[in-house]
XYZ file of C-alpha atoms in Angstrom:
717
model
C -54.499 4.465 -178.085
C -56.655 7.566 -179.068
C -58.181 7.717 -175.658
C -54.705 7.620 -174.062
C -53.510 10.436 -176.306
C -56.616 12.505 -175.568
C -56.133 11.970 -171.756
C -52.462 12.928 -171.985
C -53.252 16.123 -173.821
C -55.911 17.064 -171.388
C -53.638 16.590 -168.371
C -50.951 18.588 -170.125
C -53.313 21.510 -170.774
C -54.611 21.391 -167.167
C -51.012 21.573 -165.839
C -50.159 24.450 -168.142
C -53.196 26.422 -166.956
C -52.542 25.667 -163.277
C -49.007 26.973 -163.653
C -50.369 30.106 -165.354
C -52.843 30.707 -162.513
C -50.162 30.490 -159.896
C -47.812 32.633 -161.905
C -50.416 35.364 -162.272
C -51.309 35.020 -158.628
C -47.651 35.536 -157.681
C -47.497 38.522 -160.072
C -50.482 40.207 -158.419
C -49.342 39.517 -154.865
C -45.737 40.461 -155.303
C -46.053 43.499 -157.626
C -45.408 46.703 -155.790
C -48.624 48.578 -155.026
C -48.707 52.366 -155.492
C -50.274 54.688 -152.960
C -53.412 55.349 -155.001
C -54.603 52.976 -157.739
C -52.912 50.202 -159.623
C -50.385 50.655 -162.371
C -52.246 50.150 -165.712
C -48.879 49.478 -167.446
C -48.192 46.120 -165.610
C -47.240 43.612 -168.234
C -49.323 40.479 -168.232
C -47.991 37.716 -170.520
C -50.559 36.618 -173.202
C -50.761 33.082 -171.663
C -52.002 34.652 -168.313
C -54.393 37.239 -169.675
C -57.446 34.954 -169.700
C -56.916 34.424 -165.954
C -56.461 38.120 -165.076
C -60.067 38.794 -164.160
C -60.279 35.581 -162.092
C -57.169 36.444 -160.039
C -58.089 40.132 -159.492
C -61.575 39.154 -158.354
C -60.045 37.946 -155.082
C -58.340 41.351 -154.439
C -61.157 43.897 -154.719
C -59.276 46.382 -152.489
C -56.010 46.353 -154.649
C -56.596 50.041 -155.613
C -57.376 51.277 -152.055
C -54.779 53.630 -150.501
C -51.971 51.743 -148.736
C -50.660 52.932 -145.386
C -46.830 52.144 -145.811
C -46.157 52.961 -142.234
C -48.508 50.387 -140.862
C -48.423 47.984 -143.873
C -52.154 47.832 -144.158
C -55.062 49.222 -146.155
C -56.839 52.394 -145.244
C -60.499 52.986 -146.109
C -61.498 52.458 -149.795
C -63.758 55.569 -149.704
C -62.418 59.102 -149.621
C -64.854 61.955 -149.039
C -63.125 65.125 -150.175
C -65.962 67.531 -149.284
C -69.198 67.335 -147.275
C -71.577 70.316 -147.659
C -74.683 70.700 -145.569
C -77.130 73.516 -146.393
C -79.705 74.005 -143.609
C -82.988 75.741 -144.677
C -84.980 77.228 -141.705
C -87.784 78.821 -143.895
C -91.306 77.685 -143.086
C -92.565 74.880 -145.297
C -89.030 73.948 -146.304
C -87.469 73.088 -143.010
C -84.656 70.569 -143.677
C -81.239 70.318 -145.248
C -79.642 69.597 -148.587
C -76.622 67.290 -148.505
C -73.780 67.238 -151.035
C -70.892 64.768 -150.902
C -67.929 64.578 -153.223
C -66.674 60.951 -153.004
C -63.963 58.852 -154.625
C -64.276 55.116 -154.282
C -61.218 52.994 -154.910
C -63.139 49.763 -154.757
C -66.679 48.604 -154.324
C -67.823 49.778 -150.892
C -70.554 51.565 -148.967
C -70.901 55.120 -147.584
C -73.045 56.283 -144.703
C -75.317 59.287 -145.303
C -75.874 62.043 -142.689
C -78.758 61.256 -140.384
C -80.248 61.532 -136.917
C -82.072 59.086 -134.711
C -85.418 59.891 -136.287
C -84.463 61.491 -139.628
C -83.345 59.667 -142.742
C -82.282 60.950 -146.106
C -84.583 60.867 -149.139
C -84.408 61.952 -152.705
C -80.962 60.523 -152.905
C -79.128 60.636 -156.211
C -75.669 59.706 -157.430
C -74.314 61.676 -160.311
C -77.907 62.997 -160.935
C -79.307 59.459 -160.958
C -81.684 58.002 -158.325
C -80.006 55.790 -155.796
C -81.157 53.043 -153.508
C -80.669 53.569 -149.738
C -80.177 50.562 -147.558
C -80.319 50.175 -143.766
C -83.883 50.913 -142.684
C -83.356 50.594 -138.940
C -79.570 51.182 -139.114
C -77.577 54.133 -140.429
C -78.571 54.776 -143.994
C -76.003 53.648 -146.546
C -75.619 53.495 -150.321
C -73.423 51.066 -152.304
C -70.804 52.429 -154.604
C -68.642 50.831 -157.276
C -65.130 52.077 -158.088
C -65.155 55.659 -159.360
C -65.815 59.279 -158.579
C -69.287 60.393 -157.475
C -71.303 63.463 -156.515
C -74.019 62.466 -154.146
C -76.973 64.612 -153.167
C -79.745 63.996 -150.709
C -82.492 65.842 -148.711
C -83.389 65.772 -145.060
C -86.727 67.087 -143.772
C -87.886 67.860 -140.257
C -90.522 69.775 -138.306
C -88.313 70.513 -135.385
C -84.654 71.282 -136.264
C -82.224 68.788 -134.551
C -79.296 70.159 -132.654
C -76.773 68.053 -134.736
C -76.333 65.492 -137.516
C -74.337 62.304 -137.566
C -72.066 62.684 -140.558
C -69.249 60.599 -142.118
C -65.637 61.544 -141.890
C -64.646 63.979 -144.651
C -61.617 65.982 -145.495
C -63.495 69.261 -145.399
C -66.881 70.118 -144.085
C -69.014 73.129 -145.154
C -72.087 74.146 -143.232
C -74.490 76.824 -144.611
C -77.603 78.100 -142.789
C -80.077 79.845 -144.894
C -77.489 80.453 -147.552
C -74.824 81.871 -145.262
C -71.704 79.849 -144.623
C -70.722 79.112 -141.144
C -66.884 79.760 -141.063
C -66.175 76.780 -138.901
C -69.000 74.608 -137.687
C -68.617 72.754 -134.374
C -67.632 69.292 -135.380
C -67.127 66.629 -132.722
C -66.806 63.372 -134.661
C -69.132 62.093 -135.817
C -71.634 64.888 -134.791
C -71.980 68.125 -136.756
C -73.538 70.694 -134.525
C -75.766 73.583 -135.603
C -74.323 75.876 -132.968
C -74.285 79.666 -133.200
C -71.256 81.561 -134.219
C -68.551 82.634 -131.740
C -68.867 86.078 -130.300
C -67.413 88.695 -132.632
C -65.646 90.461 -129.842
C -62.853 87.872 -129.721
C -60.184 88.430 -132.329
C -59.127 85.689 -134.819
C -55.544 84.837 -133.902
C -53.486 81.763 -134.961
C -50.119 80.997 -133.476
C -48.105 78.246 -135.278
C -45.006 76.388 -134.127
C -43.146 73.958 -136.283
C -40.814 71.164 -135.207
C -39.249 68.730 -137.512
C -37.177 65.515 -137.087
C -35.051 64.329 -139.976
C -33.982 60.643 -139.833
C -30.965 60.128 -142.035
C -32.005 56.679 -142.984
C -32.424 54.992 -146.373
C -34.518 56.717 -147.571
C -34.514 59.848 -145.410
C -37.660 60.254 -143.414
C -39.112 63.568 -142.106
C -41.640 63.978 -139.306
C -43.190 67.406 -138.951
C -45.123 68.377 -135.769
C -47.229 71.533 -136.126
C -48.624 73.065 -133.002
C -51.542 75.484 -133.418
C -52.917 77.802 -130.862
C -56.254 79.232 -132.143
C -58.600 81.945 -130.788
C -61.594 83.639 -132.238
C -64.048 82.155 -134.662
C -63.927 78.659 -136.197
C -62.571 78.868 -139.668
C -60.585 77.172 -142.419
C -56.868 78.194 -142.842
C -54.159 77.149 -145.284
C -50.678 76.462 -143.893
C -49.045 76.370 -147.328
C -46.542 73.816 -148.643
C -45.347 72.034 -145.423
C -42.921 69.565 -147.095
C -39.429 70.447 -148.495
C -38.622 69.706 -152.111
C -37.661 66.070 -152.739
C -40.108 64.605 -150.160
C -43.424 62.819 -150.680
C -46.279 62.572 -148.206
C -46.717 59.249 -146.279
C -49.589 60.125 -143.928
C -51.101 62.860 -141.786
C -52.020 62.511 -138.135
C -54.563 65.152 -136.977
C -57.448 65.500 -134.457
C -59.130 68.162 -136.699
C -60.151 67.931 -140.317
C -57.094 68.286 -142.564
C -56.324 67.897 -146.274
C -53.221 68.054 -148.416
C -54.199 69.191 -151.927
C -52.422 68.282 -155.180
C -50.042 71.283 -154.833
C -48.899 70.069 -151.427
C -50.746 72.749 -149.404
C -52.070 71.703 -146.002
C -55.575 73.009 -145.346
C -57.144 72.567 -141.856
C -60.373 73.565 -140.179
C -59.632 74.946 -136.798
C -61.547 76.081 -133.792
C -60.637 77.703 -130.505
C -57.992 75.779 -128.513
C -54.692 74.025 -129.036
C -54.246 71.436 -131.847
C -51.294 69.258 -133.000
C -50.788 67.843 -136.435
C -48.245 65.253 -137.522
C -47.045 65.050 -141.126
C -44.852 62.120 -142.114
C -42.939 62.052 -145.399
C -40.045 60.230 -146.999
C -37.329 61.437 -149.438
C -37.590 60.523 -153.106
C -33.857 61.582 -153.409
C -31.000 62.425 -151.146
C -31.379 66.017 -149.928
C -28.590 67.888 -148.149
C -29.798 71.507 -148.198
C -33.010 72.600 -146.304
C -34.872 75.938 -146.106
C -38.304 77.130 -144.944
C -40.611 76.296 -147.890
C -44.004 77.577 -146.697
C -44.962 81.146 -147.508
C -48.419 80.951 -145.855
C -49.617 83.895 -143.717
C -49.607 81.933 -140.436
C -46.476 79.992 -140.990
C -43.723 80.970 -138.477
C -40.474 82.579 -139.449
C -38.379 79.968 -137.599
C -38.500 76.245 -137.563
C -36.781 73.880 -135.055
C -35.081 70.965 -136.765
C -33.711 67.840 -135.088
C -31.191 65.743 -137.007
C -31.157 61.997 -136.127
C -28.163 60.813 -137.990
C -27.256 57.073 -138.131
C -23.663 56.588 -137.271
C -23.762 53.051 -138.698
C -24.358 54.604 -142.102
C -22.465 57.874 -142.187
C -21.269 60.728 -140.053
C -22.770 64.233 -140.735
C -22.203 67.761 -139.472
C -24.672 70.619 -139.777
C -23.558 74.071 -141.026
C -25.196 77.335 -141.825
C -27.664 77.475 -138.824
C -27.156 77.779 -135.075
C -27.844 74.917 -132.672
C -30.393 75.055 -129.833
C -31.260 73.092 -126.733
C -34.514 71.324 -127.729
C -35.861 71.433 -124.191
C -35.644 75.242 -124.218
C -37.689 75.366 -127.421
C -40.301 72.868 -126.047
C -39.451 70.603 -128.921
C -41.081 67.103 -128.786
C -37.792 65.675 -130.188
C -35.519 66.129 -127.140
C -33.000 63.279 -127.622
C -31.320 64.503 -130.772
C -29.191 67.580 -131.785
C -31.504 70.488 -132.770
C -31.031 73.638 -134.921
C -32.938 76.803 -135.746
C -33.798 77.607 -139.435
C -34.796 81.175 -140.205
C -36.631 82.393 -143.267
C -33.421 83.573 -144.950
C -31.023 80.772 -143.858
C -30.079 77.423 -145.346
C -29.263 74.323 -143.294
C -26.615 72.200 -145.019
C -25.724 68.571 -144.155
C -22.058 67.822 -144.792
C -21.043 64.187 -144.977
C -17.775 63.503 -143.103
C -17.522 59.764 -143.346
C -19.538 56.990 -144.910
C -19.724 53.500 -143.506
C -19.843 50.415 -145.677
C -23.433 49.367 -145.166
C -22.638 45.954 -146.662
C -20.642 44.940 -143.605
C -22.509 42.170 -141.923
C -21.685 39.157 -139.855
C -23.712 37.025 -142.185
C -26.443 34.426 -141.584
C -25.449 30.985 -140.433
C -27.206 27.682 -139.686
C -25.424 24.531 -138.358
C -26.517 20.938 -138.365
C -24.167 18.790 -136.292
C -23.570 15.014 -135.814
C -21.530 14.015 -132.858
C -20.122 10.413 -132.483
C -18.855 9.609 -128.957
C -15.705 7.525 -129.069
C -15.898 3.996 -127.673
C -13.547 5.073 -124.820
C -15.698 8.188 -124.100
C -12.753 10.561 -124.297
C -13.443 12.213 -127.725
C -16.153 13.112 -130.157
C -16.054 12.935 -133.953
C -17.963 16.097 -135.015
C -19.398 16.446 -138.512
C -20.744 19.951 -138.997
C -22.924 21.001 -141.989
C -22.644 24.766 -141.969
C -24.745 26.978 -144.234
C -23.391 30.540 -144.520
C -24.957 33.514 -146.406
C -22.403 36.329 -146.363
C -22.534 39.870 -147.607
C -18.785 39.965 -147.916
C -15.764 37.764 -147.624
C -15.331 36.612 -144.073
C -12.998 34.378 -142.002
C -14.750 31.641 -139.955
C -12.944 30.126 -136.980
C -13.725 27.158 -134.876
C -13.616 26.513 -131.112
C -11.426 23.401 -131.726
C -8.827 22.127 -134.111
C -10.726 21.683 -137.390
C -9.980 18.602 -139.477
C -11.218 18.251 -142.954
C -13.309 21.125 -144.382
C -15.060 20.789 -147.704
C -17.273 23.381 -149.432
C -19.260 23.320 -152.667
C -15.994 23.655 -154.643
C -14.058 20.919 -152.844
C -11.546 20.656 -149.975
C -10.359 23.829 -148.206
C -7.097 24.650 -146.391
C -7.437 25.202 -142.612
C -5.200 28.082 -141.518
C -4.227 29.383 -138.112
C -4.380 33.129 -138.404
C -6.963 35.861 -137.728
C -7.093 39.660 -137.571
C -6.436 39.627 -133.842
C -3.180 37.832 -134.252
C -4.441 34.795 -132.250
C -3.816 31.374 -133.751
C -7.362 30.149 -134.299
C -8.048 27.460 -136.823
C -10.365 28.602 -139.569
C -11.043 29.243 -143.232
C -11.889 32.173 -145.435
C -15.287 32.054 -146.991
C -16.348 34.067 -150.066
C -19.355 36.335 -150.385
C -22.679 34.666 -151.028
C -24.195 31.421 -150.156
C -21.727 28.622 -148.980
C -22.296 25.120 -147.962
C -19.513 23.713 -145.722
C -18.913 20.301 -144.205
C -16.302 20.029 -141.489
C -15.165 16.779 -139.794
C -13.108 17.195 -136.696
C -11.984 15.363 -133.554
C -12.803 17.185 -130.236
C -12.265 16.250 -126.632
C -15.106 15.224 -124.462
C -15.128 17.646 -121.537
C -17.756 18.650 -118.932
C -19.034 21.422 -121.324
C -18.554 21.651 -125.060
C -19.353 24.366 -127.611
C -22.941 24.193 -128.859
C -22.218 25.681 -132.275
C -18.640 24.480 -132.747
C -17.945 27.691 -134.754
C -17.067 31.202 -133.584
C -20.230 32.740 -135.116
C -23.806 33.427 -133.982
C -26.141 30.948 -135.682
C -29.816 31.528 -136.444
C -30.687 27.744 -136.467
C -28.902 24.918 -134.712
C -29.686 21.260 -134.327
C -27.477 18.251 -133.501
C -27.616 14.425 -133.348
C -25.737 12.705 -130.585
C -24.690 9.099 -131.474
C -23.438 6.910 -128.591
C -21.505 3.679 -128.846
C -22.772 0.366 -127.226
C -23.063 0.633 -123.499
C -23.247 4.504 -123.368
C -26.527 6.159 -122.544
C -27.594 9.789 -122.296
C -29.137 10.619 -118.907
C -29.839 14.358 -119.404
C -28.421 17.575 -120.907
C -27.944 21.230 -120.045
C -27.801 24.241 -122.430
C -30.158 22.500 -124.849
C -33.756 23.709 -125.395
C -35.139 20.214 -126.079
C -33.607 16.710 -125.947
C -35.230 13.691 -127.538
C -34.337 10.158 -126.395
C -32.460 10.912 -123.212
C -33.508 8.997 -120.084
C -34.969 12.125 -118.410
C -36.796 13.334 -121.507
C -38.623 10.042 -121.846
C -40.582 10.642 -118.674
C -43.892 12.407 -119.053
C -46.841 12.976 -116.703
C -48.558 9.703 -117.718
C -45.421 7.647 -116.891
C -45.015 9.313 -113.559
C -48.746 8.799 -112.819
C -48.544 5.017 -113.549
C -45.473 4.539 -111.305
C -47.028 6.586 -108.496
C -50.241 4.649 -108.746
C -48.343 1.335 -108.586
C -46.505 2.536 -105.483
C -49.703 3.722 -103.861
C -51.514 0.443 -104.335
C -48.404 -1.506 -103.210
C -48.132 0.632 -100.061
C -51.470 -1.027 -98.854
C -49.384 -4.095 -98.022
C -47.746 -2.178 -95.132
C -44.250 -3.521 -96.025
C -41.858 -0.768 -96.931
C -39.269 -3.067 -98.417
C -41.909 -4.449 -100.906
C -42.781 -0.822 -101.938
C -39.050 0.089 -102.398
C -38.402 -3.189 -104.355
C -41.229 -2.661 -106.876
C -40.551 1.098 -106.997
C -36.922 0.764 -107.910
C -37.651 -2.035 -110.368
C -40.321 0.074 -112.103
C -38.030 3.174 -112.403
C -35.163 1.068 -113.772
C -37.211 -1.014 -116.243
C -40.076 1.335 -117.188
C -38.818 2.718 -120.483
C -37.359 -0.686 -121.545
C -40.700 -2.508 -120.910
C -43.668 -0.471 -119.819
C -45.763 -3.700 -120.096
C -44.182 -5.001 -116.957
C -45.176 -1.986 -114.928
C -48.724 -2.198 -116.290
C -48.915 -5.897 -115.490
C -47.645 -5.434 -111.950
C -50.287 -2.664 -111.520
C -53.073 -4.957 -112.620
C -51.822 -7.847 -110.385
C -51.600 -5.591 -107.313
C -55.104 -4.212 -108.041
C -56.555 -7.813 -108.331
C -54.854 -8.806 -105.167
C -56.546 -5.827 -103.330
C -59.838 -6.857 -104.919
C -59.418 -10.419 -103.543
C -58.846 -8.892 -100.112
C -62.125 -7.137 -100.277
C -64.195 -10.135 -101.634
C -62.718 -12.802 -99.389
C -66.152 -13.251 -97.712
C -68.157 -13.372 -100.894
C -69.269 -16.399 -102.962
C -66.657 -18.936 -104.014
C -67.683 -18.556 -107.665
C -66.749 -14.865 -107.712
C -63.478 -15.482 -106.049
C -62.748 -18.281 -108.588
C -63.372 -15.984 -111.541
C -61.046 -13.320 -110.118
C -58.363 -15.905 -109.476
C -58.499 -17.223 -112.918
C -58.096 -13.657 -114.343
C -55.221 -13.158 -111.973
C -53.432 -16.317 -113.138
C -54.002 -15.530 -116.779
C -52.432 -12.034 -116.341
C -49.645 -13.378 -114.137
C -48.771 -15.987 -116.823
C -48.290 -13.210 -119.464
C -46.305 -11.038 -117.037
C -44.072 -14.065 -116.077
C -43.239 -14.738 -119.778
C -42.393 -11.123 -120.382
C -40.332 -11.096 -117.235
C -38.262 -14.114 -118.256
C -37.624 -12.707 -121.696
C -36.726 -9.297 -120.226
C -34.270 -10.858 -117.780
C -32.602 -13.046 -120.371
C -32.109 -10.162 -122.840
C -30.880 -7.723 -120.232
C -28.374 -10.161 -118.705
C -27.110 -10.905 -122.327
C -26.912 -7.218 -122.983
C -24.921 -6.695 -119.782
C -22.437 -9.152 -121.118
C -22.551 -7.941 -124.802
C -23.618 -4.292 -125.011
C -23.183 -4.239 -128.690
C -26.419 -6.340 -129.143
C -28.382 -3.184 -128.174
C -30.651 -1.824 -130.883
C -32.353 1.461 -131.593
C -35.807 0.112 -130.788
C -34.853 -1.088 -127.253
C -32.210 -2.958 -125.396
C -31.326 -6.493 -126.365
C -33.446 -6.853 -129.478
C -31.369 -9.827 -130.599
C -28.327 -10.738 -132.548
C -30.259 -10.828 -135.830
C -31.247 -7.140 -135.420
C -27.759 -6.215 -134.666
C -26.437 -7.951 -137.817
C -29.182 -6.457 -139.948
C -28.376 -2.944 -138.656
C -24.605 -3.324 -139.129
C -24.969 -3.521 -142.887
C -22.016 -5.885 -143.212
C -20.757 -6.006 -146.763
C -19.242 -9.508 -147.375
C -18.633 -9.002 -151.026
C -15.298 -8.589 -152.610
C -13.520 -5.322 -151.805
C -12.538 -4.931 -155.470
C -14.686 -2.587 -157.452
C -16.769 -3.867 -160.391
C -14.246 -2.439 -162.923
C -11.303 -4.140 -161.084
C -13.034 -7.512 -160.836
C -13.890 -7.830 -164.480
C -12.482 -10.889 -166.167
C -10.867 -9.881 -169.435
C -11.681 -12.126 -172.392
C -8.641 -13.844 -173.737
C -8.274 -15.904 -176.967
C -6.215 -18.950 -176.135
C -4.608 -21.428 -178.507
C -2.375 -24.086 -177.168
C -0.847 -23.608 -173.636
C -2.275 -21.395 -170.826
C -1.436 -17.734 -170.957
C -0.865 -15.942 -167.602
C -1.648 -12.218 -167.637
C -0.382 -9.988 -164.806
C -2.932 -7.207 -163.858
C -1.299 -4.036 -162.638
C -2.837 -3.088 -159.263
C -4.649 0.153 -159.215
C -3.299 2.899 -156.832
C -5.354 3.665 -153.756
C -4.478 7.301 -153.969
C -5.022 9.978 -156.599
C -2.035 11.539 -158.146
C -0.989 15.040 -156.816
C -3.558 14.732 -154.041
C -2.830 17.382 -151.356
C -5.614 17.758 -148.708
C -6.147 17.878 -144.985
C -8.094 14.674 -144.006
C -9.043 14.959 -140.413
C -10.528 11.997 -138.574
C -12.557 9.291 -140.282
C -16.361 9.730 -140.300
C -18.091 6.899 -138.425
C -21.106 5.153 -140.050
C -22.359 3.145 -137.066
C -25.642 3.940 -135.211
C -26.644 2.604 -131.857
C -28.190 5.032 -129.381
C -29.304 8.353 -130.920
C -30.461 11.488 -129.227
C -31.611 14.652 -130.940
C -30.519 18.001 -129.513
C -32.771 20.903 -130.528
C -32.413 24.630 -130.004
C -35.349 27.079 -130.735
C -34.223 30.466 -131.980
C -30.771 31.921 -132.452
C -27.731 30.577 -130.578
C -24.780 32.730 -129.613
C -21.256 31.764 -130.401
C -20.290 31.228 -126.723
C -23.227 28.963 -125.919
C -22.084 25.762 -124.333
C -23.891 22.457 -123.557
C -23.315 19.763 -121.015
C -24.018 16.044 -121.590
C -24.493 13.708 -118.638
C -23.726 10.164 -119.885
C -23.898 6.730 -118.253
C -20.716 4.769 -118.843
C -20.679 1.207 -120.091
C -19.715 -0.351 -116.653
C -22.649 1.304 -114.981
C -25.006 0.441 -117.923
C -23.940 -3.193 -117.643
C -24.554 -3.108 -113.816
C -28.015 -1.544 -114.318
C -28.947 -4.103 -116.996
C -27.947 -7.072 -114.912
C -29.606 -5.606 -111.859
C -32.805 -4.925 -113.840
C -32.922 -8.555 -115.026
C -32.596 -9.900 -111.528
C -35.029 -7.473 -110.041
C -37.661 -8.399 -112.556
C -37.288 -12.137 -111.672
C -37.337 -11.351 -107.950
C -40.600 -9.348 -108.276
C -42.185 -12.206 -110.247
C -41.090 -14.775 -107.646
C -42.408 -12.518 -104.883
C -45.812 -12.558 -106.452
C -45.779 -16.408 -106.364
C -44.244 -16.847 -102.905
C -46.245 -14.100 -101.300
C -47.409 -16.464 -98.550
C -44.072 -15.886 -96.859
C -44.860 -12.298 -95.960
C -47.675 -10.931 -93.854
C -50.467 -8.855 -95.390
C -48.983 -8.777 -98.858
C -51.436 -8.640 -101.727
C -53.689 -11.658 -101.294
C -51.875 -13.804 -103.812
C -51.484 -16.658 -101.300
C -55.299 -17.245 -101.335
C -55.046 -17.643 -105.095
C -52.559 -20.576 -104.816
C -54.253 -23.977 -104.233
C -51.979 -24.587 -101.164
């Protein structure tokens, strides 16, 4: 007993810890990640604190910057400044390297190098560091934190360039004098001479913006720079309006946005384009030029991409302009000019209810074909997730409709004034079950409801004698006659026909071909048996001049296989003829499985129809003569019951076929079902039974035909 108690306590403790682990894992994965670093104030329940280190160990990059536009992590190392001081004095030729690095997680950083020169005397925060990568680019390993890294390079002959890592800003000094803008072609930093002083330093800046009135508002700023003169570093000032936060910067030149929001770039001669993407932290309706930098233009071109499905806006306070005339990259939206002393105002004219949505629907249908083939009983299980109250209509006269709260009234009114049967469904998740009687026509509605569904599947149930040949308008059908055929089945039948064609009798090929096609899916064993018998017959044709012993062995094998095929053929013929007379004996596993299988599947309940409470015998105390007590019969109907009933829901199952759609299905999607009626099914079953017997007899009486498979030499005649 103590062992059992100890074992129970151990299991309970293990389950508790397992739940805690998965709970903490879900907390770590689902918690919103900030742009830089993790939130130190995230609450971890005491029961999960012991697992915190274990869970976070699998997410070493959790503090790395997150690119919200691409939904991925950026690099976990940020080099804010790279300084290279080249010394050309004799005896001290080389360079001193300084890197200011922030590591958001454990990672590595590549040091400046050339093909033949490696860094030495490397220190991290004034402490010696280990350099790895003897034959590869030199690297050092960093833990999470902020570091100042220094290193030395030495050479006898000065290289023309260094391979350096990507950095926000790059400073190059030669013999103590700073190069205004070194020639940097990633990843090479060139020690090139300065630009001729005769060329003036001129910067022309053009600013184009696109405001997307989305939730939240998003702003894309394109800055076009035309630079002449020397390479240098310039500040473009505060490029984002108030109420916006930076998402990411796209630039082909080194660029950095400091803590104050000022954009600093290193420019060289030529044309450059920068892209600054931001999103609003609050709704902003007034916009002005915010940058006061020296090179910032006095006019900006703004394009307003308003979303009419959210609200309608008009722009006041600034003139409009044709974006193509201003060479704006945003040419498909209305554009406006903002001057240094003007204010662009967005005025909301109309707001659209963003909660309006058609909803999300999925339907699972069961279709029972009537015994006369004229109607279907359709039972639809509809799952609806609605953002607002909505009326759902059907493509046919709906019968009984029941939701999670009980029966629903079916009405005949909609907003268009057309009398369509339907119901009104409330906001939220709804589970509906509708049972209706629909006519069997050439094409029927796939969904049954006047809505677009995201998921649809159906089960077709056929009464005895009816068979599904093929469908149209359905992605995949399971258990139809056509869908049962695959490449292997076709190969076996073609192989049988090919071997049989060696007999040179076309009627024999047609006979066995038609029989195989009709009977293959009811009994594949017959087709395989015929294939083996024909192959043995051809073998006997080839060894007719060989030893008698060899022929005798092959003959014995032939007769053994023929005996098994004959038994299967007789059973097949009997069951199919019986099924042609009594189609209701058909089972799910195959035709004519027997009366016992039919009775077992029918689930006949031969017990008393009275319920257990009604059939109770009340105990009576009797003294003297018999006492007759009259029991009041219980009513078959509930009092005050008012409901629409619709057709009865069948419970029988004979032939089933699954109808499957992959992906969304539109409301007007139709499907076509090609069915074999009972009279034709009976004819096919009877014909199949007779054909099988005829093929078996033909194998025995083959001596009546010339050049049939050499069965006649097997018979001792």
